[in-house]
Amino acid sequence: MNSPENVMALARPWGCPPLRNVPILGDQYTSREFFDREWSSMWTKVWLLMGRSSELSQDGSYQMEEIGPESFIMIRQKDGSIRAFYNVCQHRGSRLLFNNEGISNEIVCPYHGWEWANDGSLSQVQDPEDFIDGNPCDDMTLVEVNCELFAGFIWINMDPECISLKDYLGPVWEEFEAYESHDWIRGPSSTVDVNCNWKVPQDNSCESYHLPSVHPQGLKWIEHSYKYCHFDWCEEGHNRMSIPMVTPSHSLTREELEVDDQLREMLEPWGLKAEDFEGREFETRQTVQSVKRETGSERGYQFDQLFDDQLTDAYHYNIFPNVTVSFAGSEYIGLQRMRPHRRDPERHYYDNFMYLSHGAAARIGATKPEERRFFKYGTDLMNREIADQDLAVSTGQQLGLSSRGYSGVRLAGQEGRVQRFHDVLDEYLEGSRP
Ligand code: FES
Ligand SMILES: [Fe+2]
């Protein structure tokens, strides 16, 4: 599975603890009982990527995000730190904020108007003398959760006893740091309400076996042969994949080789002409790497800590349980996050966010974060072809997963990361993690 070209992946192998091969059955995607076990034994104990710290630009800037039955407020403090609170009023339980982002002077509960300061303290209530146990402002605060910042993202953990985010991320930490992506700017971003279990697109994101059938348009600019890709997973529960890009696939025949329009678009920004690669199409990738290395910094890119293959290839990290961060040749991050619905196992919120590197943002003139769009699956498109194609197969798969005629997976070797994801989930459910 390892190509000699994947220098970086081979230089730092992740170890691949043995697979346990727990069964992966249809009812794990449909059953309310399984869904509830996931919530109590896993979601409430893991670090969750919930916000983007670089987008909280001033004192009082906040983001609000929901996951399962919970909702969290992440808010910039006067001292520059960010704190996270359950989005619930301590008077009688109303949700406090309903916007996904904004700037708050104070958080005013929509029900009886209690005023919560941005640091979670209670600053004002009506009729304080009417509380027999004393003024609530003297002893009540919002309920805080663990919050850490890394790679420009806000991570929270509901478990008061949790390990540090750095220990949780393991080898991911150092590899993300090398991209210096903490202030990459938000590009096209969508949240789609989809009728399938959160694990359906999560599984999809843990394998590239579907590339030839679901994303055939990539055949001439991204490797489709698993023999030239690298897959592994680490003790901490995460997995990764590197796929050569800016190259035709080795699954093409000699006669099929050409520089198509999409590959041409990857060459031209670097002053390279498609015609010059006729008959030597497999040299595009390394040529782009060389030109990027030579001229990238003057165009705003930061490559100092990256290996050559990271300048072109997809480095795709599945952070347990629900986030995929895919560095696309140091041009941008494609981030997918699957958030379970409040109570319906056959529904989730699929987030697809792009974060542009400085060089890519400069090239297209992007200066401020793009508006995040929200819609129900089927009413609109993300206008990101690959993500739209992935969701299109997810809803059909969900329908089949509840069939009496389906008895569980039969995985190819290159789908080992799917098995590993379910093995790790099972370890949470049985209590051997965290
Ligand atoms: S529930 Fe918030 S003030 Fe009453
Ligand atoms: Fe896909």
Short mmCIF file of C-alpha atoms and ligand atoms in Angstrom, two decimals:
data_model
loop_
_atom_site.label_atom_id
_atom_site.label_comp_id
_atom_site.label_asym_id
_atom_site.label_seq_id
_atom_site.Cartn_x
_atom_site.Cartn_y
_atom_site.Cartn_z
CA MET A 1 0.00 0.00 0.00
CA ASN A 2 2.94 2.32 0.51
CA SER A 3 4.42 4.20 -2.39
CA PRO A 4 8.03 5.33 -2.06
CA GLU A 5 6.72 8.79 -2.94
CA ASN A 6 4.89 9.05 0.37
CA VAL A 7 7.99 10.18 2.19
CA MET A 8 6.27 11.87 5.07
CA ALA A 9 3.81 9.10 5.81
CA LEU A 10 6.54 6.51 5.83
CA ALA A 11 8.84 8.67 7.93
CA ARG A 12 6.34 8.76 10.77
CA PRO A 13 4.33 5.54 10.83
CA TRP A 14 1.42 5.48 13.23
CA GLY A 15 1.75 1.91 14.36
CA CYS A 16 -1.64 0.49 13.41
CA PRO A 17 -2.67 -1.41 16.57
CA PRO A 18 -4.30 -4.73 15.57
CA LEU A 19 -7.91 -4.57 14.41
CA ARG A 20 -10.46 -6.16 16.74
CA ASN A 21 -12.95 -6.67 13.92
CA VAL A 22 -16.06 -5.91 15.97
CA PRO A 23 -19.23 -6.57 13.95
CA ILE A 24 -20.54 -3.56 12.01
CA LEU A 25 -24.28 -4.16 11.74
CA GLY A 26 -27.22 -2.21 10.36
CA ASP A 27 -28.90 -1.54 13.69
CA GLN A 28 -25.87 0.46 14.86
CA TYR A 29 -27.10 3.08 12.39
CA THR A 30 -30.81 2.88 13.21
CA SER A 31 -31.33 1.87 16.83
CA ARG A 32 -32.24 4.45 19.46
CA GLU A 33 -30.74 2.24 22.16
CA PHE A 34 -27.35 2.20 20.38
CA PHE A 35 -27.61 5.96 19.77
CA ASP A 36 -28.20 6.57 23.50
CA ARG A 37 -25.22 4.38 24.44
CA GLU A 38 -23.03 6.37 22.06
CA TRP A 39 -24.13 9.54 23.81
CA SER A 40 -23.56 8.44 27.39
CA SER A 41 -20.39 6.38 26.85
CA MET A 42 -18.64 8.18 24.03
CA TRP A 43 -19.81 11.69 23.06
CA THR A 44 -19.73 12.94 26.65
CA LYS A 45 -16.15 11.71 27.12
CA VAL A 46 -14.23 12.76 24.01
CA TRP A 47 -12.70 16.00 22.79
CA LEU A 48 -14.97 17.62 20.21
CA LEU A 49 -13.98 20.18 17.61
CA MET A 50 -16.75 22.74 18.03
CA GLY A 51 -15.59 26.17 16.85
CA ARG A 52 -12.94 28.29 15.17
CA SER A 53 -10.94 30.46 17.55
CA SER A 54 -9.50 32.70 14.84
CA GLU A 55 -13.08 33.77 14.00
CA LEU A 56 -13.70 35.09 17.53
CA SER A 57 -11.95 38.34 16.83
CA GLN A 58 -12.88 40.49 19.85
CA ASP A 59 -14.02 40.47 23.44
CA GLY A 60 -17.55 39.00 23.43
CA SER A 61 -17.32 37.29 20.02
CA TYR A 62 -19.02 33.93 20.32
CA GLN A 63 -19.94 30.83 18.41
CA MET A 64 -22.78 28.51 19.39
CA GLU A 65 -22.86 24.90 18.27
CA GLU A 66 -25.19 22.00 18.88
CA ILE A 67 -24.34 18.34 19.15
CA GLY A 68 -26.87 15.65 20.02
CA PRO A 69 -29.09 17.02 22.81
CA GLU A 70 -26.51 19.62 23.88
CA SER A 71 -25.60 23.12 22.80
CA PHE A 72 -22.47 25.07 23.71
CA ILE A 73 -21.47 28.72 23.78
CA MET A 74 -17.79 29.45 23.08
CA ILE A 75 -16.96 33.03 23.88
CA ARG A 76 -13.89 35.30 23.78
CA GLN A 77 -13.04 36.80 27.19
CA LYS A 78 -11.61 40.20 28.09
CA ASP A 79 -8.19 38.64 28.71
CA GLY A 80 -8.17 37.09 25.21
CA SER A 81 -8.89 33.54 26.35
CA ILE A 82 -11.90 31.55 25.17
CA ARG A 83 -14.27 29.79 27.55
CA ALA A 84 -17.10 27.38 26.78
CA PHE A 85 -20.42 26.96 28.59
CA TYR A 86 -23.49 24.80 28.23
CA ASN A 87 -26.04 26.96 26.43
CA VAL A 88 -28.62 26.72 29.19
CA CYS A 89 -30.01 29.21 31.67
CA GLN A 90 -29.65 28.13 35.30
CA HIS A 91 -33.00 29.68 36.26
CA ARG A 92 -35.42 27.30 34.56
CA GLY A 93 -33.48 25.77 31.72
CA SER A 94 -34.13 27.91 28.67
CA ARG A 95 -31.65 27.87 25.83
CA LEU A 96 -29.82 31.20 25.89
CA LEU A 97 -28.41 31.77 22.42
CA PHE A 98 -29.87 30.67 19.12
CA ASN A 99 -27.52 32.36 16.62
CA ASN A 100 -24.50 30.37 15.50
CA GLU A 101 -22.20 33.35 15.81
CA GLY A 102 -22.25 36.94 16.98
CA ILE A 103 -20.93 39.44 19.50
CA SER A 104 -22.32 39.59 23.00
CA ASN A 105 -22.13 42.33 25.62
CA GLU A 106 -24.02 40.05 27.94
CA ILE A 107 -26.12 36.95 27.42
CA VAL A 108 -29.74 37.77 28.19
CA CYS A 109 -32.07 34.83 28.70
CA PRO A 110 -35.12 35.17 26.42
CA TYR A 111 -37.47 33.87 29.15
CA HIS A 112 -37.23 35.96 32.36
CA GLY A 113 -34.37 38.17 31.26
CA TRP A 114 -31.60 37.01 33.58
CA GLU A 115 -28.37 38.62 32.41
CA TRP A 116 -25.26 36.45 32.22
CA ALA A 117 -21.87 38.09 31.77
CA ASN A 118 -19.53 36.73 29.11
CA ASP A 119 -17.46 35.07 31.84
CA GLY A 120 -20.49 33.01 32.92
CA SER A 121 -21.27 35.00 36.07
CA LEU A 122 -24.81 36.18 36.70
CA SER A 123 -24.92 39.97 36.63
CA GLN A 124 -28.59 40.81 36.97
CA VAL A 125 -31.99 39.24 37.69
CA GLN A 126 -35.37 40.82 38.13
CA ASP A 127 -36.74 41.01 41.70
CA PRO A 128 -33.62 39.64 43.42
CA GLU A 129 -35.19 40.27 46.85
CA ASP A 130 -37.89 37.70 46.04
CA PHE A 131 -35.50 34.70 46.19
CA ILE A 132 -35.70 33.10 49.61
CA ASP A 133 -32.16 31.67 49.36
CA GLY A 134 -30.67 35.05 48.51
CA ASN A 135 -29.82 36.96 45.36
CA PRO A 136 -29.00 34.37 42.63
CA CYS A 137 -26.25 36.70 41.36
CA ASP A 138 -24.27 35.90 44.50
CA ASP A 139 -23.83 32.21 43.82
CA MET A 140 -24.97 31.18 40.33
CA THR A 141 -22.89 30.82 37.17
CA LEU A 142 -23.28 29.19 33.79
CA VAL A 143 -21.94 25.64 33.72
CA GLU A 144 -18.53 25.56 32.10
CA VAL A 145 -16.93 22.75 30.09
CA ASN A 146 -13.27 22.02 29.37
CA CYS A 147 -12.09 24.09 26.46
CA GLU A 148 -8.76 24.10 24.65
CA LEU A 149 -7.54 25.78 21.49
CA PHE A 150 -5.47 24.05 18.83
CA ALA A 151 -4.82 24.60 15.12
CA GLY A 152 -7.20 27.55 15.15
CA PHE A 153 -10.09 25.40 16.40
CA ILE A 154 -11.99 25.38 19.69
CA TRP A 155 -12.24 21.94 21.24
CA ILE A 156 -14.44 21.06 24.19
CA ASN A 157 -14.82 18.06 26.43
CA MET A 158 -17.83 17.43 28.71
CA ASP A 159 -15.90 15.02 30.94
CA PRO A 160 -14.45 16.86 33.97
CA GLU A 161 -11.84 14.06 34.29
CA CYS A 162 -10.68 14.18 30.67
CA ILE A 163 -7.07 13.90 29.51
CA SER A 164 -5.48 16.92 27.82
CA LEU A 165 -6.30 17.64 24.19
CA LYS A 166 -2.63 17.11 23.30
CA ASP A 167 -2.65 13.62 24.79
CA TYR A 168 -5.98 12.90 23.11
CA LEU A 169 -4.74 13.91 19.67
CA GLY A 170 -1.45 12.02 19.95
CA PRO A 171 0.55 12.20 16.69
CA VAL A 172 -2.08 14.40 15.05
CA TRP A 173 -0.87 17.35 17.13
CA GLU A 174 2.59 17.65 15.63
CA GLU A 175 1.46 16.95 12.08
CA PHE A 176 -1.24 19.64 12.19
CA GLU A 177 1.17 22.17 13.65
CA ALA A 178 3.45 21.80 10.63
CA TYR A 179 0.78 23.29 8.35
CA GLU A 180 0.60 26.52 10.42
CA SER A 181 -3.10 26.61 9.58
CA HIS A 182 -4.40 28.28 12.77
CA ASP A 183 -5.47 31.45 10.96
CA TRP A 184 -6.49 30.07 7.57
CA ILE A 185 -9.64 31.82 6.47
CA ARG A 186 -13.09 30.22 6.13
CA GLY A 187 -14.13 29.64 2.54
CA PRO A 188 -17.39 28.06 1.29
CA SER A 189 -19.09 26.43 4.29
CA SER A 190 -22.36 24.56 4.61
CA THR A 191 -24.35 22.69 7.22
CA VAL A 192 -26.75 20.15 5.81
CA ASP A 193 -29.55 18.43 7.72
CA VAL A 194 -29.36 14.88 6.35
CA ASN A 195 -31.52 11.81 6.88
CA CYS A 196 -28.79 9.36 7.76
CA ASN A 197 -26.90 8.34 10.86
CA TRP A 198 -23.77 10.38 11.60
CA LYS A 199 -21.57 7.30 11.09
CA VAL A 200 -22.61 6.86 7.45
CA PRO A 201 -20.55 9.81 6.14
CA GLN A 202 -17.97 9.15 8.85
CA ASP A 203 -17.39 5.66 7.42
CA ASN A 204 -17.30 7.14 3.93
CA SER A 205 -14.59 9.50 5.04
CA CYS A 206 -12.52 6.57 6.37
CA GLU A 207 -12.02 4.94 2.98
CA SER A 208 -11.03 5.87 -0.56
CA TYR A 209 -12.38 2.66 -2.10
CA HIS A 210 -15.35 4.70 -3.36
CA LEU A 211 -13.29 7.21 -5.35
CA PRO A 212 -13.55 5.51 -8.77
CA SER A 213 -17.31 4.93 -8.49
CA VAL A 214 -18.48 8.08 -6.64
CA HIS A 215 -15.90 10.64 -7.76
CA PRO A 216 -14.86 9.44 -11.24
CA GLN A 217 -14.07 13.02 -12.26
CA GLY A 218 -10.89 12.82 -10.16
CA LEU A 219 -9.25 10.03 -12.12
CA LYS A 220 -6.90 12.36 -13.95
CA TRP A 221 -5.74 14.51 -11.02
CA ILE A 222 -5.90 12.36 -7.87
CA GLU A 223 -4.61 8.84 -7.33
CA HIS A 224 -7.40 6.26 -7.44
CA SER A 225 -5.25 3.17 -6.99
CA TYR A 226 -5.00 2.21 -3.32
CA LYS A 227 -1.59 0.70 -4.05
CA TYR A 228 -0.16 4.22 -4.26
CA CYS A 229 -1.90 5.56 -1.15
CA HIS A 230 -1.02 5.21 2.50
CA PHE A 231 -3.46 4.35 5.30
CA ASP A 232 -2.83 3.92 9.00
CA TRP A 233 -4.22 4.54 12.48
CA CYS A 234 -2.86 5.34 15.91
CA GLU A 235 -3.31 4.11 19.45
CA GLU A 236 -5.26 7.27 20.37
CA GLY A 237 -8.12 6.25 18.04
CA HIS A 238 -7.56 8.49 15.02
CA ASN A 239 -6.68 7.40 11.50
CA ARG A 240 -5.21 8.99 8.41
CA MET A 241 -4.70 8.57 4.71
CA SER A 242 -2.44 10.25 2.20
CA ILE A 243 -3.38 10.30 -1.46
CA PRO A 244 -1.12 11.72 -4.17
CA MET A 245 -2.74 14.64 -5.98
CA VAL A 246 -1.80 16.77 -8.97
CA THR A 247 -1.18 13.51 -10.80
CA PRO A 248 -3.18 11.18 -13.01
CA SER A 249 -4.13 7.92 -11.34
CA HIS A 250 -1.98 4.85 -11.86
CA SER A 251 -5.19 2.98 -12.62
CA LEU A 252 -5.32 4.72 -16.02
CA THR A 253 -3.98 2.95 -19.08
CA ARG A 254 -1.18 4.52 -21.09
CA GLU A 255 -3.72 5.48 -23.78
CA GLU A 256 -5.99 7.20 -21.26
CA LEU A 257 -3.27 9.43 -19.84
CA GLU A 258 -3.71 13.14 -20.46
CA VAL A 259 -3.62 16.45 -18.64
CA ASP A 260 -7.32 17.19 -18.29
CA ASP A 261 -8.85 20.58 -17.51
CA GLN A 262 -8.78 20.06 -13.76
CA LEU A 263 -5.13 19.04 -13.71
CA ARG A 264 -4.40 21.95 -16.03
CA GLU A 265 -5.96 24.29 -13.42
CA MET A 266 -3.52 22.94 -10.84
CA LEU A 267 -0.53 23.59 -13.10
CA GLU A 268 -1.27 27.01 -14.52
CA PRO A 269 -1.19 29.02 -11.24
CA TRP A 270 2.41 27.83 -10.92
CA GLY A 271 3.39 28.95 -14.41
CA LEU A 272 3.35 25.42 -15.84
CA LYS A 273 1.85 24.52 -19.21
CA ALA A 274 -0.21 21.38 -19.73
CA GLU A 275 1.32 20.82 -23.19
CA ASP A 276 4.77 20.45 -21.67
CA PHE A 277 3.65 17.29 -19.88
CA GLU A 278 2.38 15.40 -22.89
CA GLY A 279 3.88 11.94 -22.71
CA ARG A 280 5.20 12.56 -19.18
CA GLU A 281 1.94 13.12 -17.32
CA PHE A 282 3.20 11.43 -14.16
CA GLU A 283 5.80 14.19 -13.73
CA THR A 284 3.20 16.88 -12.96
CA ARG A 285 3.13 16.22 -9.22
CA GLN A 286 6.84 16.46 -8.54
CA THR A 287 7.23 19.43 -10.86
CA VAL A 288 4.53 21.35 -8.99
CA GLN A 289 6.18 20.41 -5.70
CA SER A 290 9.49 21.89 -6.92
CA VAL A 291 7.93 25.11 -8.16
CA LYS A 292 5.89 25.50 -4.98
CA ARG A 293 8.98 24.96 -2.88
CA GLU A 294 10.88 27.61 -4.86
CA THR A 295 8.21 30.28 -5.15
CA GLY A 296 5.57 29.50 -2.52
CA SER A 297 6.78 31.81 0.23
CA GLU A 298 6.75 34.87 -2.02
CA ARG A 299 3.10 34.07 -2.74
CA GLY A 300 2.16 33.89 0.94
CA TYR A 301 2.40 30.12 1.49
CA GLN A 302 4.12 28.70 4.59
CA PHE A 303 5.92 25.52 3.63
CA ASP A 304 8.89 25.55 5.98
CA GLN A 305 7.78 22.59 8.07
CA LEU A 306 6.18 20.55 5.29
CA PHE A 307 7.60 17.64 3.32
CA ASP A 308 7.48 17.90 -0.46
CA ASP A 309 4.57 15.48 -0.80
CA GLN A 310 2.47 17.68 1.50
CA LEU A 311 2.73 20.49 -1.06
CA THR A 312 0.51 18.55 -3.46
CA ASP A 313 -1.10 15.56 -1.76
CA ALA A 314 -4.24 15.10 0.30
CA TYR A 315 -3.36 14.41 3.93
CA HIS A 316 -6.62 13.28 5.35
CA TYR A 317 -7.04 12.92 9.13
CA ASN A 318 -10.05 11.30 10.76
CA ILE A 319 -10.13 12.66 14.28
CA PHE A 320 -12.21 10.36 16.45
CA PRO A 321 -15.14 10.47 16.58
CA ASN A 322 -16.63 12.81 14.02
CA VAL A 323 -14.20 15.15 12.28
CA THR A 324 -12.20 14.80 9.09
CA VAL A 325 -9.52 17.36 8.39
CA SER A 326 -8.16 17.02 4.90
CA PHE A 327 -5.17 19.17 3.96
CA ALA A 328 -5.33 19.53 0.20
CA GLY A 329 -1.77 20.11 -0.91
CA SER A 330 -1.36 22.98 1.58
CA GLU A 331 -3.92 24.95 -0.45
CA TYR A 332 -6.84 24.53 1.91
CA ILE A 333 -8.41 22.39 4.61
CA GLY A 334 -11.56 20.52 3.71
CA LEU A 335 -13.22 19.90 7.06
CA GLN A 336 -16.16 17.57 7.53
CA ARG A 337 -17.94 17.18 10.83
CA MET A 338 -20.86 14.89 11.51
CA ARG A 339 -23.04 15.97 14.46
CA PRO A 340 -25.76 13.62 15.67
CA HIS A 341 -29.34 14.84 15.80
CA ARG A 342 -30.97 15.49 19.20
CA ARG A 343 -32.76 12.14 19.31
CA ASP A 344 -33.17 10.64 15.82
CA PRO A 345 -30.47 8.04 15.01
CA GLU A 346 -31.33 8.28 11.31
CA ARG A 347 -30.58 11.98 11.05
CA HIS A 348 -27.54 14.19 11.57
CA TYR A 349 -26.01 17.56 10.71
CA TYR A 350 -23.24 17.39 8.17
CA ASP A 351 -20.83 20.33 8.26
CA ASN A 352 -18.53 20.91 5.33
CA PHE A 353 -16.17 23.85 5.86
CA MET A 354 -13.23 25.00 3.80
CA TYR A 355 -10.31 26.97 5.25
CA LEU A 356 -8.05 28.65 2.72
CA SER A 357 -4.30 28.92 3.25
CA HIS A 358 -2.78 32.40 3.02
CA GLY A 359 -1.40 31.64 -0.42
CA ALA A 360 -4.69 30.29 -1.75
CA ALA A 361 -6.65 33.20 -0.23
CA ALA A 362 -4.26 35.71 -1.81
CA ARG A 363 -4.60 34.02 -5.19
CA ILE A 364 -8.40 34.33 -5.26
CA GLY A 365 -8.62 37.58 -3.29
CA ALA A 366 -10.44 36.15 -0.23
CA THR A 367 -10.15 38.54 2.71
CA LYS A 368 -12.96 37.66 5.11
CA PRO A 369 -14.74 34.47 6.19
CA GLU A 370 -17.57 33.33 3.94
CA GLU A 371 -21.11 33.09 5.29
CA ARG A 372 -22.05 29.62 6.53
CA ARG A 373 -25.12 28.21 4.78
CA PHE A 374 -27.74 25.95 6.39
CA PHE A 375 -30.17 23.79 4.46
CA LYS A 376 -32.03 20.49 4.40
CA TYR A 377 -30.53 17.80 2.18
CA GLY A 378 -32.24 17.78 -1.20
CA THR A 379 -33.24 21.46 -1.18
CA ASP A 380 -29.84 22.81 -2.24
CA LEU A 381 -26.27 21.77 -2.96
CA MET A 382 -23.04 22.59 -1.17
CA ASN A 383 -21.60 23.31 -4.62
CA ARG A 384 -18.58 21.28 -3.66
CA GLU A 385 -18.81 18.43 -6.09
CA ILE A 386 -17.02 15.78 -4.04
CA ALA A 387 -18.97 16.51 -0.85
CA ASP A 388 -22.29 16.58 -2.71
CA GLN A 389 -21.45 13.23 -4.29
CA ASP A 390 -20.58 11.73 -0.89
CA LEU A 391 -23.87 12.84 0.66
CA ALA A 392 -25.79 11.51 -2.33
CA VAL A 393 -24.63 7.96 -1.58
CA SER A 394 -25.05 8.37 2.20
CA THR A 395 -28.83 8.73 2.13
CA GLY A 396 -29.22 5.65 -0.06
CA GLN A 397 -26.96 3.64 2.20
CA GLN A 398 -29.04 4.58 5.25
CA LEU A 399 -32.13 3.14 3.57
CA GLY A 400 -30.37 -0.18 3.00
CA LEU A 401 -28.91 -0.39 6.50
CA SER A 402 -32.34 -1.01 8.01
CA SER A 403 -33.14 -3.85 5.60
CA ARG A 404 -33.75 -7.39 6.86
CA GLY A 405 -31.76 -8.40 3.82
CA TYR A 406 -28.54 -6.81 5.10
CA SER A 407 -26.37 -8.74 7.55
CA GLY A 408 -23.31 -6.53 8.04
CA VAL A 409 -20.18 -5.34 6.26
CA ARG A 410 -17.65 -7.22 4.16
CA LEU A 411 -14.67 -4.86 4.03
CA ALA A 412 -11.75 -4.68 1.61
CA GLY A 413 -8.27 -4.37 3.08
CA GLN A 414 -8.13 -0.72 2.01
CA GLU A 415 -11.26 -0.09 4.14
CA GLY A 416 -9.37 -1.02 7.31
CA ARG A 417 -9.85 2.48 8.72
CA VAL A 418 -13.62 1.92 8.74
CA GLN A 419 -13.10 -1.16 10.90
CA ARG A 420 -10.67 0.70 13.15
CA PHE A 421 -13.20 3.52 13.68
CA HIS A 422 -15.84 1.00 14.80
CA ASP A 423 -13.33 -0.85 16.97
CA VAL A 424 -12.51 2.39 18.81
CA LEU A 425 -16.19 3.29 19.16
CA ASP A 426 -16.82 -0.15 20.63
CA GLU A 427 -14.05 0.39 23.17
CA TYR A 428 -15.88 3.49 24.42
CA LEU A 429 -19.18 1.62 24.57
CA GLU A 430 -17.70 -1.26 26.55
CA GLY A 431 -15.91 1.19 28.89
CA SER A 432 -12.28 0.36 28.06
CA ARG A 433 -11.86 3.94 26.76
CA PRO A 434 -11.22 6.69 27.64
S1 FES B 1 -35.23 30.48 32.25
FE1 FES B 1 -33.73 31.97 31.96
S2 FES B 1 -34.40 33.67 33.08
FE2 FES B 1 -35.88 32.16 33.43
FE FE B 2 -15.85 10.79 -1.10
#
